[in-house]
Amino acid sequence: MSVLSKKLYVKKTGGTVVACNIYSTSAEAGDKALRVRVDNTDGYVALKATDDVNATGMRVKIGSVIYAVATKHESSGGVAVPYTENYWTEAGSHSFTVPAGVTRLRVAVCGGGGGKGGWSLGGNGGDSSAFGLKATGGRGGWRWGEGSGGEPNGIASSGNSITDGFLMSFDMTIGTYGRGGQYSGSGGYASQYMDVTAGQTYTITVGASGGTNGTAGFVLIAYGGDV
């Protein structure tokens, strides 16, 4: 009896690929299992309740009951973590401890916007980062050189007007976080799924604005549910 070296991969629309264990016997996969062929040999993937902590987005119907293909079988079973969002908007460092049962987060970060420039350069915005995902701050500009946006996806200044920032969202949308002051660029924006370790504490950094009319960035996360 063993876990095979090959995996069954499940990808939810708009999400990332999740690997599922394939067991050599149905007993190892638990009470219910999906039989698959691997190198002309039968293998078995665990089937769990759709709210199980190891459930993926793939569904299998047996009779009138719908099961979720699971990443693994745990004899003790799992309790689903409800969908939860957390966010940070105050510039500086913060900490977050990943709850039990959580191994993946959806993360969005926005860097701080550059401060107002004019006869002198506006200040640069601060970088925002979380779980290995980073968005740099907007660059300060002045009358003789407009500031660029942070990386990635930042908005460059168009002159003597406030530069748009971003909405606190997992989809990139124009808003007021990370905006740049006159002649200065907005903070960058990035959003993706990130693997994490349950119980581990991570540092969250929110980038400050670079000065007048610029705004700080944000960090937004979601976990549980179908994340």
XYZ file of C-alpha atoms in Angstrom:
227
model
C 0.000 0.000 0.000
C 1.300 3.472 -0.829
C 0.719 6.948 -2.206
C 1.717 6.937 -5.866
C 4.322 9.384 -7.117
C 1.911 10.666 -9.749
C -0.964 12.998 -8.832
C -4.406 13.873 -10.106
C -4.456 17.611 -10.835
C -7.614 19.690 -10.476
C -7.928 23.279 -11.689
C -10.928 25.416 -10.845
C -11.809 28.101 -13.410
C -9.818 31.207 -12.566
C -7.877 29.373 -9.876
C -4.634 27.459 -9.547
C -3.875 23.782 -10.038
C -4.330 21.587 -6.931
C -2.601 18.189 -6.637
C -4.523 15.197 -5.250
C -2.936 12.042 -3.840
C -3.506 8.796 -5.726
C -3.500 5.744 -3.463
C -2.658 2.199 -4.505
C -5.714 0.726 -2.726
C -9.251 1.978 -2.232
C -8.987 1.403 1.528
C -6.199 3.965 1.782
C -8.395 6.550 0.068
C -11.124 6.291 2.717
C -14.800 5.362 2.652
C -15.391 6.655 -0.872
C -12.889 6.777 -3.702
C -12.628 7.632 -7.381
C -10.841 4.951 -9.403
C -8.330 6.232 -11.949
C -5.888 4.492 -14.309
C -2.212 5.268 -13.811
C 0.289 3.534 -16.109
C -2.276 0.770 -16.767
C -2.751 0.215 -13.036
C -5.764 1.114 -10.884
C -5.296 3.972 -8.451
C -7.745 5.631 -6.053
C -8.416 9.274 -5.170
C -10.241 10.201 -1.970
C -13.818 11.499 -2.193
C -15.073 13.699 0.642
C -18.012 15.887 1.567
C -18.039 19.131 -0.387
C -17.315 21.102 2.830
C -14.339 18.943 3.841
C -11.113 20.852 4.485
C -9.374 18.845 1.736
C -12.142 19.182 -0.854
C -11.312 20.561 -4.301
C -13.718 22.122 -6.783
C -14.135 18.843 -8.721
C -17.410 16.983 -8.013
C -18.432 13.329 -8.416
C -22.021 12.101 -8.097
C -22.636 8.613 -6.700
C -26.326 7.811 -6.731
C -27.985 10.952 -5.397
C -24.987 12.082 -3.326
C -22.437 14.602 -4.604
C -18.854 14.259 -3.358
C -15.757 16.406 -3.814
C -12.499 15.009 -5.118
C -10.081 15.581 -2.226
C -6.390 16.403 -2.103
C -5.829 13.620 0.444
C -7.507 11.270 2.903
C -7.228 12.000 6.603
C -8.626 9.316 8.881
C -9.697 11.910 11.434
C -11.653 13.832 8.820
C -11.589 17.583 8.368
C -13.781 20.556 9.218
C -14.176 23.100 6.479
C -12.791 26.563 7.123
C -15.456 29.177 6.244
C -14.669 31.821 3.638
C -12.958 34.723 5.409
C -11.375 37.997 4.291
C -8.798 40.084 6.202
C -7.189 43.347 5.170
C -4.579 45.867 6.305
C -4.502 49.535 5.259
C -2.344 51.156 7.926
C 1.184 51.764 6.646
C 3.819 49.665 8.384
C 4.398 46.055 9.429
C 1.737 43.682 10.722
C 1.620 39.951 11.456
C -0.816 37.191 10.522
C -0.915 33.604 11.738
C -2.440 31.162 9.257
C -5.417 29.316 10.820
C -5.454 25.538 11.161
C -6.584 23.777 8.011
C -5.568 26.630 5.685
C -2.854 25.950 3.094
C -3.738 28.489 0.418
C -4.646 32.166 0.392
C -5.884 34.542 -2.232
C -3.754 37.669 -1.859
C -3.870 41.200 -3.319
C -1.258 43.867 -2.576
C -1.073 47.543 -3.532
C 1.967 49.766 -2.979
C 1.775 53.310 -1.608
C 1.373 56.185 -4.052
C 3.982 58.858 -4.655
C 3.521 62.232 -2.945
C 2.681 65.504 -4.668
C 5.483 67.024 -6.681
C 5.904 70.483 -8.187
C 8.987 72.665 -8.042
C 10.582 69.809 -6.110
C 10.259 66.027 -6.401
C 7.423 64.275 -4.626
C 8.383 61.436 -2.293
C 8.316 57.804 -3.393
C 5.587 55.538 -2.058
C 6.453 52.514 0.075
C 6.358 48.881 -1.047
C 3.628 46.478 0.082
C 4.239 42.749 0.453
C 2.682 39.598 1.895
C 3.376 35.849 1.563
C 6.005 36.467 -1.124
C 3.806 38.728 -3.274
C 5.034 42.325 -3.690
C 3.882 45.628 -5.213
C 6.332 48.524 -5.189
C 5.481 52.127 -4.388
C 4.827 54.837 -6.958
C 7.687 57.108 -7.946
C 7.644 60.770 -7.036
C 7.770 63.281 -9.895
C 7.853 67.028 -10.513
C 7.179 69.633 -13.214
C 10.190 68.523 -15.248
C 9.620 64.783 -14.967
C 6.469 62.815 -14.198
C 6.705 59.871 -11.813
C 6.217 56.269 -12.958
C 3.826 53.794 -11.393
C 4.957 51.019 -9.076
C 5.534 47.466 -10.292
C 3.530 45.654 -11.451
C 0.551 47.462 -13.010
C 1.158 50.897 -11.443
C -0.216 53.992 -13.161
C 2.205 56.678 -14.331
C 1.470 60.347 -13.635
C -0.162 62.341 -16.423
C 0.933 65.702 -15.034
C -0.536 68.207 -12.598
C -3.394 65.985 -11.400
C -3.892 63.230 -8.856
C -3.027 59.794 -10.252
C -5.644 57.050 -9.831
C -4.950 54.195 -7.439
C -6.786 50.912 -6.934
C -9.882 49.522 -5.268
C -9.326 47.054 -2.438
C -10.239 44.000 -4.462
C -8.808 40.772 -5.879
C -9.596 42.062 -9.369
C -7.614 45.068 -10.545
C -10.017 48.022 -10.492
C -9.427 51.772 -10.282
C -9.848 53.189 -6.760
C -8.226 55.418 -4.157
C -5.679 53.150 -2.415
C -2.106 53.733 -3.530
C -3.007 56.815 -5.551
C -0.293 59.308 -6.467
C -0.235 63.039 -5.847
C 0.289 65.550 -8.650
C 3.179 64.570 -10.976
C 3.672 61.261 -9.118
C 2.759 57.672 -9.948
C 0.455 55.239 -8.182
C 1.606 52.204 -6.274
C 1.771 48.885 -8.092
C -0.914 46.207 -7.811
C -0.683 42.395 -7.818
C -3.132 39.595 -7.035
C -2.712 35.819 -7.038
C -3.097 32.618 -5.021
C -0.263 31.796 -2.617
C 0.599 28.569 -0.778
C 1.087 28.934 2.983
C 1.715 26.780 6.054
C -1.032 26.444 8.663
C 0.044 27.769 12.070
C 2.938 29.818 10.676
C 3.130 33.564 11.352
C 3.891 35.805 8.380
C 4.821 39.481 8.161
C 2.452 41.811 6.290
C 3.862 45.120 5.012
C 1.682 48.017 3.824
C 3.449 50.748 1.858
C 3.056 54.345 3.024
C 2.245 57.258 0.746
C 5.135 59.389 -0.434
C 3.558 62.640 0.782
C 0.710 65.084 0.151
C -2.277 63.750 -1.848
C -0.740 60.284 -2.110
C -2.410 57.433 -0.226
C -1.101 54.288 1.432
C -1.516 50.913 -0.202
C -3.196 47.792 1.192
C -2.942 44.044 1.659
C -6.104 41.961 1.211
C -6.356 38.203 1.793
C -9.054 35.543 1.610
C -9.046 31.923 2.738
C -11.419 29.035 3.370
C -14.480 28.180 1.355
C -13.515 27.499 -2.264
C -10.316 29.586 -2.206
